[in-house]
Amino acid sequence: MPLISNRYGKGRVRVMRIHRDGERHEVSQLSIKAMMEGDFARAYTDADNSTSVSTDTIKNVVNVVARENTSLSTEEFCQVLAKKYLDLYPQVEKTMVTAHETKWRRLSFAGTPHPHSFVLDANGKPFVEVVTTRESSAVTSGVDGFTFMKSTQSGWENYVKDRYTTLAETADRMCATSMLASWKWSAKPADYPATNVAILNTLLQVFGTTYSKSVQDSLYRMGEAALAAVPEISEISMACPNMHFIPINLSAFALDNRNDVFLPTDEPHGQIECTVGRA
């Protein structure tokens, strides 16, 4: 029976590029599918892999091209990547590269765009919970899946180390989370929606503009600032799973990685939670 058509490649190759222009960073997070057509029929019909390129190699090429092209737009990056496969492998006749982008919007504070702090577009789901008896009523507001990150000014050092520890210390890492936050009202504000926005802006400003020694360190200071900014809330709770961006090891290709190219992943993740309240 004839083999009518065939193609193969690598899907869900996730990569985060950071382009640094002085203190200003540009970020581009992509999920890429790279597919190839060409002289590969014998792998299907004759169990002959002699012309086949490993899909792991296809993934490695994505990471190398990402490191060599941190400043290109998604369209330009995909064009360079597609041509790279054709240049490398004469048995490839056609390449199909598809990239889905996770959009990050630059944060601004006091009207000034911040160089390395971002918030996810189309972000978060606000919620309200009301618990009422005949004697009392309690109102809680919050947001779920509120996602933000900064590309520098975060570290993780001086933690417990034993024979099970493999993670290296760092004073400069990316820090990102998809936060579930809620705050309890002790008094009615002048405007609920506007005050909710003020709380989120306060949390983001502390996170984005100060060095973080840990997620725990940032969360506590964020909670303190929210309580100071909004007297109508009595406590604020935050649950923050880490969204990890793992530096990709490119040493096998004689390339360094100075926190330029990362593998985005959220499984497994650290889960940091706290509640900050008034004395």
Short mmCIF file of the C-alpha atoms (twelve columns), coordinates in Angstrom:
data_MODEL
# 
_entry.id   MODEL 
# 
loop_
_atom_site.group_PDB 
_atom_site.id 
_atom_site.type_symbol 
_atom_site.label_atom_id 
_atom_site.label_alt_id 
_atom_site.label_comp_id 
_atom_site.label_asym_id 
_atom_site.label_seq_id 
_atom_site.Cartn_x 
_atom_site.Cartn_y 
_atom_site.Cartn_z 
_atom_site.pdbx_PDB_model_num 
ATOM 1   C CA . MET A 1   0.000   0.000  0.000  1 
ATOM 2   C CA . PRO A 2   1.355   3.432  -0.893 1 
ATOM 3   C CA . LEU A 3   2.379   6.033  1.677  1 
ATOM 4   C CA . ILE A 4   0.343   8.991  0.466  1 
ATOM 5   C CA . SER A 5   1.923   11.730 2.572  1 
ATOM 6   C CA . ASN A 6   4.046   12.236 5.656  1 
ATOM 7   C CA . ARG A 7   5.445   14.949 7.859  1 
ATOM 8   C CA . TYR A 8   6.949   15.078 11.313 1 
ATOM 9   C CA . GLY A 9   8.570   17.455 13.764 1 
ATOM 10  C CA . LYS A 10  8.343   18.781 17.308 1 
ATOM 11  C CA . GLY A 11  5.373   20.408 18.996 1 
ATOM 12  C CA . ARG A 12  4.914   22.578 22.089 1 
ATOM 13  C CA . VAL A 13  8.522   23.731 22.125 1 
ATOM 14  C CA . ARG A 14  8.191   26.473 24.710 1 
ATOM 15  C CA . VAL A 15  10.774  29.226 24.791 1 
ATOM 16  C CA . MET A 16  11.059  32.643 26.416 1 
ATOM 17  C CA . ARG A 17  13.442  35.148 24.840 1 
ATOM 18  C CA . ILE A 18  14.678  38.237 26.681 1 
ATOM 19  C CA . HIS A 19  16.290  41.023 24.669 1 
ATOM 20  C CA . ARG A 20  18.196  43.532 26.759 1 
ATOM 21  C CA . ASP A 21  18.669  47.102 25.607 1 
ATOM 22  C CA . GLY A 22  20.456  48.574 28.603 1 
ATOM 23  C CA . GLU A 23  18.074  48.403 31.550 1 
ATOM 24  C CA . ARG A 24  15.049  47.962 29.280 1 
ATOM 25  C CA . HIS A 25  14.014  44.364 28.569 1 
ATOM 26  C CA . GLU A 26  11.743  43.047 25.812 1 
ATOM 27  C CA . VAL A 27  10.196  39.616 26.388 1 
ATOM 28  C CA . SER A 28  8.777   37.124 23.901 1 
ATOM 29  C CA . GLN A 29  7.219   33.850 25.105 1 
ATOM 30  C CA . LEU A 30  6.374   31.365 22.344 1 
ATOM 31  C CA . SER A 31  5.021   27.848 21.970 1 
ATOM 32  C CA . ILE A 32  6.348   26.503 18.684 1 
ATOM 33  C CA . LYS A 33  5.489   23.619 16.401 1 
ATOM 34  C CA . ALA A 34  8.167   22.915 13.788 1 
ATOM 35  C CA . MET A 35  7.244   20.366 11.107 1 
ATOM 36  C CA . MET A 36  9.181   19.083 8.096  1 
ATOM 37  C CA . GLU A 37  8.411   17.327 4.819  1 
ATOM 38  C CA . GLY A 38  10.978  15.730 2.547  1 
ATOM 39  C CA . ASP A 39  12.891  12.513 1.987  1 
ATOM 40  C CA . PHE A 40  11.578  10.658 5.026  1 
ATOM 41  C CA . ALA A 41  9.296   8.032  3.500  1 
ATOM 42  C CA . ARG A 42  11.726  5.159  4.105  1 
ATOM 43  C CA . ALA A 43  11.422  5.669  7.878  1 
ATOM 44  C CA . TYR A 44  7.749   4.732  7.512  1 
ATOM 45  C CA . THR A 45  7.915   2.030  4.835  1 
ATOM 46  C CA . ASP A 46  11.321  0.391  5.374  1 
ATOM 47  C CA . ALA A 47  12.211  1.180  9.007  1 
ATOM 48  C CA . ASP A 48  15.147  3.175  7.615  1 
ATOM 49  C CA . ASN A 49  16.004  6.193  9.783  1 
ATOM 50  C CA . SER A 50  19.082  7.238  7.817  1 
ATOM 51  C CA . THR A 51  17.532  10.490 6.561  1 
ATOM 52  C CA . SER A 52  15.516  11.294 9.694  1 
ATOM 53  C CA . VAL A 53  16.426  14.160 12.011 1 
ATOM 54  C CA . SER A 54  15.689  13.488 15.669 1 
ATOM 55  C CA . THR A 55  12.764  15.518 16.979 1 
ATOM 56  C CA . ASP A 56  14.962  16.373 19.970 1 
ATOM 57  C CA . THR A 57  17.388  17.956 17.498 1 
ATOM 58  C CA . ILE A 58  14.510  19.916 15.975 1 
ATOM 59  C CA . LYS A 59  13.799  21.271 19.469 1 
ATOM 60  C CA . ASN A 60  17.467  22.134 20.025 1 
ATOM 61  C CA . VAL A 61  17.532  24.149 16.807 1 
ATOM 62  C CA . VAL A 62  14.597  26.225 18.114 1 
ATOM 63  C CA . ASN A 63  16.570  27.045 21.270 1 
ATOM 64  C CA . VAL A 64  19.760  27.886 19.390 1 
ATOM 65  C CA . VAL A 65  17.952  30.177 16.943 1 
ATOM 66  C CA . ALA A 66  16.212  31.799 19.925 1 
ATOM 67  C CA . ARG A 67  19.564  32.527 21.585 1 
ATOM 68  C CA . GLU A 68  21.001  33.958 18.366 1 
ATOM 69  C CA . ASN A 69  17.922  36.111 17.649 1 
ATOM 70  C CA . THR A 70  16.541  37.583 20.865 1 
ATOM 71  C CA . SER A 71  15.377  40.837 19.249 1 
ATOM 72  C CA . LEU A 72  13.384  39.528 16.273 1 
ATOM 73  C CA . SER A 73  9.609   39.799 16.078 1 
ATOM 74  C CA . THR A 74  7.677   36.529 16.132 1 
ATOM 75  C CA . GLU A 75  7.156   36.685 12.375 1 
ATOM 76  C CA . GLU A 76  10.849  37.292 11.690 1 
ATOM 77  C CA . PHE A 77  11.919  34.654 14.206 1 
ATOM 78  C CA . CYS A 78  9.711   31.996 12.589 1 
ATOM 79  C CA . GLN A 79  11.077  32.864 9.142  1 
ATOM 80  C CA . VAL A 80  14.675  32.530 10.353 1 
ATOM 81  C CA . LEU A 81  13.857  29.233 12.076 1 
ATOM 82  C CA . ALA A 82  12.089  27.762 9.049  1 
ATOM 83  C CA . LYS A 83  15.020  28.618 6.769  1 
ATOM 84  C CA . LYS A 84  17.518  27.222 9.311  1 
ATOM 85  C CA . TYR A 85  16.081  23.717 8.882  1 
ATOM 86  C CA . LEU A 86  16.326  23.989 5.099  1 
ATOM 87  C CA . ASP A 87  19.941  25.189 5.346  1 
ATOM 88  C CA . LEU A 88  20.928  22.417 7.755  1 
ATOM 89  C CA . TYR A 89  19.233  19.409 6.153  1 
ATOM 90  C CA . PRO A 90  19.217  18.927 2.344  1 
ATOM 91  C CA . GLN A 91  16.642  16.108 2.646  1 
ATOM 92  C CA . VAL A 92  14.060  18.631 3.913  1 
ATOM 93  C CA . GLU A 93  11.861  20.011 1.141  1 
ATOM 94  C CA . LYS A 94  9.373   22.051 3.159  1 
ATOM 95  C CA . THR A 95  9.193   23.403 6.696  1 
ATOM 96  C CA . MET A 96  6.104   24.560 8.564  1 
ATOM 97  C CA . VAL A 97  6.691   26.617 11.698 1 
ATOM 98  C CA . THR A 98  3.762   27.712 13.851 1 
ATOM 99  C CA . ALA A 99  4.198   29.914 16.921 1 
ATOM 100 C CA . HIS A 100 1.599   30.896 19.501 1 
ATOM 101 C CA . GLU A 101 2.628   33.848 21.615 1 
ATOM 102 C CA . THR A 102 1.850   34.499 25.255 1 
ATOM 103 C CA . LYS A 103 1.495   38.267 25.380 1 
ATOM 104 C CA . TRP A 104 3.010   40.216 28.259 1 
ATOM 105 C CA . ARG A 105 2.164   43.905 28.693 1 
ATOM 106 C CA . ARG A 106 4.711   46.258 30.208 1 
ATOM 107 C CA . LEU A 107 3.703   47.713 33.568 1 
ATOM 108 C CA . SER A 108 3.755   51.470 34.184 1 
ATOM 109 C CA . PHE A 109 4.034   53.238 37.526 1 
ATOM 110 C CA . ALA A 110 3.233   56.933 37.914 1 
ATOM 111 C CA . GLY A 111 2.943   57.140 34.132 1 
ATOM 112 C CA . THR A 112 6.449   55.744 33.534 1 
ATOM 113 C CA . PRO A 113 6.867   52.400 31.718 1 
ATOM 114 C CA . HIS A 114 8.869   49.971 33.849 1 
ATOM 115 C CA . PRO A 115 11.952  48.429 32.212 1 
ATOM 116 C CA . HIS A 116 11.519  44.818 33.364 1 
ATOM 117 C CA . SER A 117 8.088   44.249 34.952 1 
ATOM 118 C CA . PHE A 118 5.122   42.869 33.021 1 
ATOM 119 C CA . VAL A 119 1.546   41.680 33.409 1 
ATOM 120 C CA . LEU A 120 -0.236  39.066 31.314 1 
ATOM 121 C CA . ASP A 121 -2.715  40.395 28.760 1 
ATOM 122 C CA . ALA A 122 -6.428  39.506 29.305 1 
ATOM 123 C CA . ASN A 123 -5.509  38.913 32.895 1 
ATOM 124 C CA . GLY A 124 -7.273  37.401 35.884 1 
ATOM 125 C CA . LYS A 125 -10.876 36.684 36.866 1 
ATOM 126 C CA . PRO A 126 -12.281 38.975 39.571 1 
ATOM 127 C CA . PHE A 127 -14.596 37.383 42.120 1 
ATOM 128 C CA . VAL A 128 -16.728 38.337 45.113 1 
ATOM 129 C CA . GLU A 129 -17.879 36.156 48.013 1 
ATOM 130 C CA . VAL A 130 -20.610 37.279 50.437 1 
ATOM 131 C CA . VAL A 131 -21.432 35.321 53.594 1 
ATOM 132 C CA . THR A 132 -24.559 36.548 55.368 1 
ATOM 133 C CA . THR A 133 -26.457 35.501 58.465 1 
ATOM 134 C CA . ARG A 134 -29.380 37.249 60.172 1 
ATOM 135 C CA . GLU A 135 -26.845 38.922 62.436 1 
ATOM 136 C CA . SER A 136 -23.958 39.782 60.117 1 
ATOM 137 C CA . SER A 137 -22.593 39.947 56.604 1 
ATOM 138 C CA . ALA A 138 -19.025 39.520 55.390 1 
ATOM 139 C CA . VAL A 139 -17.789 40.586 51.968 1 
ATOM 140 C CA . THR A 140 -14.610 39.333 50.316 1 
ATOM 141 C CA . SER A 141 -13.315 40.458 46.939 1 
ATOM 142 C CA . GLY A 142 -10.429 39.077 44.962 1 
ATOM 143 C CA . VAL A 143 -8.957  37.911 41.700 1 
ATOM 144 C CA . ASP A 144 -7.955  34.461 40.450 1 
ATOM 145 C CA . GLY A 145 -5.235  33.719 37.910 1 
ATOM 146 C CA . PHE A 146 -3.776  37.229 38.035 1 
ATOM 147 C CA . THR A 147 -0.457  36.734 36.257 1 
ATOM 148 C CA . PHE A 148 2.608   38.956 36.392 1 
ATOM 149 C CA . MET A 149 6.362   38.660 36.193 1 
ATOM 150 C CA . LYS A 150 9.667   40.479 36.137 1 
ATOM 151 C CA . SER A 151 12.668  39.474 34.093 1 
ATOM 152 C CA . THR A 152 15.260  40.386 36.738 1 
ATOM 153 C CA . GLN A 153 15.576  41.752 40.308 1 
ATOM 154 C CA . SER A 154 14.684  38.470 42.006 1 
ATOM 155 C CA . GLY A 155 16.837  35.907 43.809 1 
ATOM 156 C CA . TRP A 156 16.780  32.755 45.945 1 
ATOM 157 C CA . GLU A 157 19.735  32.346 48.305 1 
ATOM 158 C CA . ASN A 158 20.711  31.206 51.814 1 
ATOM 159 C CA . TYR A 159 18.120  28.412 52.029 1 
ATOM 160 C CA . VAL A 160 18.409  25.007 53.712 1 
ATOM 161 C CA . LYS A 161 20.754  22.656 51.866 1 
ATOM 162 C CA . ASP A 162 21.173  18.938 52.448 1 
ATOM 163 C CA . ARG A 163 21.973  15.826 50.422 1 
ATOM 164 C CA . TYR A 164 18.648  16.173 48.574 1 
ATOM 165 C CA . THR A 165 19.325  19.742 47.403 1 
ATOM 166 C CA . THR A 166 20.234  20.194 43.733 1 
ATOM 167 C CA . LEU A 167 19.033  23.738 43.071 1 
ATOM 168 C CA . ALA A 168 21.817  26.316 42.814 1 
ATOM 169 C CA . GLU A 169 21.588  29.694 44.505 1 
ATOM 170 C CA . THR A 170 20.990  32.745 42.355 1 
ATOM 171 C CA . ALA A 171 20.813  36.487 42.924 1 
ATOM 172 C CA . ASP A 172 19.283  37.169 39.496 1 
ATOM 173 C CA . ARG A 173 16.372  35.177 38.134 1 
ATOM 174 C CA . MET A 174 13.043  35.672 36.450 1 
ATOM 175 C CA . CYS A 175 10.091  35.711 38.850 1 
ATOM 176 C CA . ALA A 176 6.516   35.028 37.728 1 
ATOM 177 C CA . THR A 177 3.278   33.838 39.263 1 
ATOM 178 C CA . SER A 178 -0.418  33.345 38.583 1 
ATOM 179 C CA . MET A 179 -1.856  34.692 41.819 1 
ATOM 180 C CA . LEU A 180 -5.059  33.953 43.676 1 
ATOM 181 C CA . ALA A 181 -5.643  36.913 46.003 1 
ATOM 182 C CA . SER A 182 -8.564  37.885 48.230 1 
ATOM 183 C CA . TRP A 183 -9.188  40.702 50.679 1 
ATOM 184 C CA . LYS A 184 -11.794 41.059 53.405 1 
ATOM 185 C CA . TRP A 185 -13.717 44.295 53.753 1 
ATOM 186 C CA . SER A 186 -14.099 45.771 57.219 1 
ATOM 187 C CA . ALA A 187 -15.842 48.888 55.865 1 
ATOM 188 C CA . LYS A 188 -17.496 49.883 52.620 1 
ATOM 189 C CA . PRO A 189 -15.182 51.888 50.354 1 
ATOM 190 C CA . ALA A 190 -16.365 54.866 48.374 1 
ATOM 191 C CA . ASP A 191 -16.131 52.784 45.187 1 
ATOM 192 C CA . TYR A 192 -15.601 49.011 45.186 1 
ATOM 193 C CA . PRO A 193 -14.263 48.682 41.597 1 
ATOM 194 C CA . ALA A 194 -11.872 51.617 41.932 1 
ATOM 195 C CA . THR A 195 -10.589 50.367 45.281 1 
ATOM 196 C CA . ASN A 196 -10.062 46.856 43.901 1 
ATOM 197 C CA . VAL A 197 -7.961  48.389 41.129 1 
ATOM 198 C CA . ALA A 198 -5.987  50.370 43.719 1 
ATOM 199 C CA . ILE A 199 -5.237  47.198 45.674 1 
ATOM 200 C CA . LEU A 200 -3.965  45.369 42.584 1 
ATOM 201 C CA . ASN A 201 -1.898  48.363 41.495 1 
ATOM 202 C CA . THR A 202 -0.312  48.522 44.947 1 
ATOM 203 C CA . LEU A 203 0.571   44.818 44.850 1 
ATOM 204 C CA . LEU A 204 2.103   45.162 41.395 1 
ATOM 205 C CA . GLN A 205 4.115   48.257 42.261 1 
ATOM 206 C CA . VAL A 206 5.768   46.589 45.245 1 
ATOM 207 C CA . PHE A 207 6.468   43.446 43.233 1 
ATOM 208 C CA . GLY A 208 7.705   45.220 40.131 1 
ATOM 209 C CA . THR A 209 9.868   47.972 41.605 1 
ATOM 210 C CA . THR A 210 11.664  46.274 44.519 1 
ATOM 211 C CA . TYR A 211 14.244  43.507 44.703 1 
ATOM 212 C CA . SER A 212 12.757  40.180 45.786 1 
ATOM 213 C CA . LYS A 213 14.827  37.893 48.027 1 
ATOM 214 C CA . SER A 214 12.083  35.284 47.656 1 
ATOM 215 C CA . VAL A 215 8.433   35.054 46.689 1 
ATOM 216 C CA . GLN A 216 7.724   34.944 50.426 1 
ATOM 217 C CA . ASP A 217 9.587   38.218 50.905 1 
ATOM 218 C CA . SER A 218 7.637   39.898 48.120 1 
ATOM 219 C CA . LEU A 219 4.233   38.618 49.228 1 
ATOM 220 C CA . TYR A 220 4.565   39.895 52.772 1 
ATOM 221 C CA . ARG A 221 5.650   43.356 51.628 1 
ATOM 222 C CA . MET A 222 2.872   43.424 49.010 1 
ATOM 223 C CA . GLY A 223 0.309   42.596 51.700 1 
ATOM 224 C CA . GLU A 224 1.670   45.272 54.033 1 
ATOM 225 C CA . ALA A 225 1.450   47.883 51.285 1 
ATOM 226 C CA . ALA A 226 -2.126  46.934 50.330 1 
ATOM 227 C CA . LEU A 227 -3.294  47.256 53.936 1 
ATOM 228 C CA . ALA A 228 -1.545  50.621 54.268 1 
ATOM 229 C CA . ALA A 229 -3.096  51.887 51.026 1 
ATOM 230 C CA . VAL A 230 -6.678  50.740 51.679 1 
ATOM 231 C CA . PRO A 231 -7.942  51.160 55.266 1 
ATOM 232 C CA . GLU A 232 -11.267 49.520 54.400 1 
ATOM 233 C CA . ILE A 233 -9.746  46.020 54.208 1 
ATOM 234 C CA . SER A 234 -8.846  44.017 57.316 1 
ATOM 235 C CA . GLU A 235 -6.643  41.343 55.750 1 
ATOM 236 C CA . ILE A 236 -5.362  40.117 52.427 1 
ATOM 237 C CA . SER A 237 -4.543  36.541 51.418 1 
ATOM 238 C CA . MET A 238 -2.334  35.564 48.491 1 
ATOM 239 C CA . ALA A 239 -1.581  32.154 46.977 1 
ATOM 240 C CA . CYS A 240 1.168   32.269 44.367 1 
ATOM 241 C CA . PRO A 241 2.268   29.227 42.363 1 
ATOM 242 C CA . ASN A 242 5.634   29.791 40.720 1 
ATOM 243 C CA . MET A 243 5.708   29.987 36.950 1 
ATOM 244 C CA . HIS A 244 9.221   28.733 36.329 1 
ATOM 245 C CA . PHE A 245 11.481  29.995 33.559 1 
ATOM 246 C CA . ILE A 246 14.430  27.604 33.486 1 
ATOM 247 C CA . PRO A 247 17.608  28.777 31.715 1 
ATOM 248 C CA . ILE A 248 18.262  26.469 28.752 1 
ATOM 249 C CA . ASN A 249 21.724  24.888 28.727 1 
ATOM 250 C CA . LEU A 250 23.251  25.747 25.338 1 
ATOM 251 C CA . SER A 251 26.846  24.784 26.147 1 
ATOM 252 C CA . ALA A 252 26.638  21.746 23.825 1 
ATOM 253 C CA . PHE A 253 26.326  24.222 20.958 1 
ATOM 254 C CA . ALA A 254 29.192  26.471 22.146 1 
ATOM 255 C CA . LEU A 255 26.701  29.166 23.148 1 
ATOM 256 C CA . ASP A 256 26.373  30.896 26.496 1 
ATOM 257 C CA . ASN A 257 23.054  31.762 28.066 1 
ATOM 258 C CA . ARG A 258 23.268  34.909 30.146 1 
ATOM 259 C CA . ASN A 259 19.626  34.739 31.207 1 
ATOM 260 C CA . ASP A 260 18.538  35.255 27.600 1 
ATOM 261 C CA . VAL A 261 16.629  32.064 26.690 1 
ATOM 262 C CA . PHE A 262 14.379  30.095 29.037 1 
ATOM 263 C CA . LEU A 263 12.072  27.111 29.103 1 
ATOM 264 C CA . PRO A 264 8.678   28.238 30.500 1 
ATOM 265 C CA . THR A 265 7.043   25.594 32.691 1 
ATOM 266 C CA . ASP A 266 4.515   25.534 35.525 1 
ATOM 267 C CA . GLU A 267 4.676   21.853 36.537 1 
ATOM 268 C CA . PRO A 268 5.754   21.035 39.174 1 
ATOM 269 C CA . HIS A 269 5.619   24.446 40.815 1 
ATOM 270 C CA . GLY A 270 6.412   26.022 44.134 1 
ATOM 271 C CA . GLN A 271 3.267   27.082 45.988 1 
ATOM 272 C CA . ILE A 272 3.708   30.108 48.270 1 
ATOM 273 C CA . GLU A 273 0.788   31.326 50.393 1 
ATOM 274 C CA . CYS A 274 0.254   33.861 53.175 1 
ATOM 275 C CA . THR A 275 -2.312  36.081 54.855 1 
ATOM 276 C CA . VAL A 276 -1.379  39.544 56.135 1 
ATOM 277 C CA . GLY A 277 -3.742  41.312 58.517 1 
ATOM 278 C CA . ARG A 278 -3.974  44.208 60.904 1 
ATOM 279 C CA . ALA A 279 -2.803  43.858 64.494 1 
# 
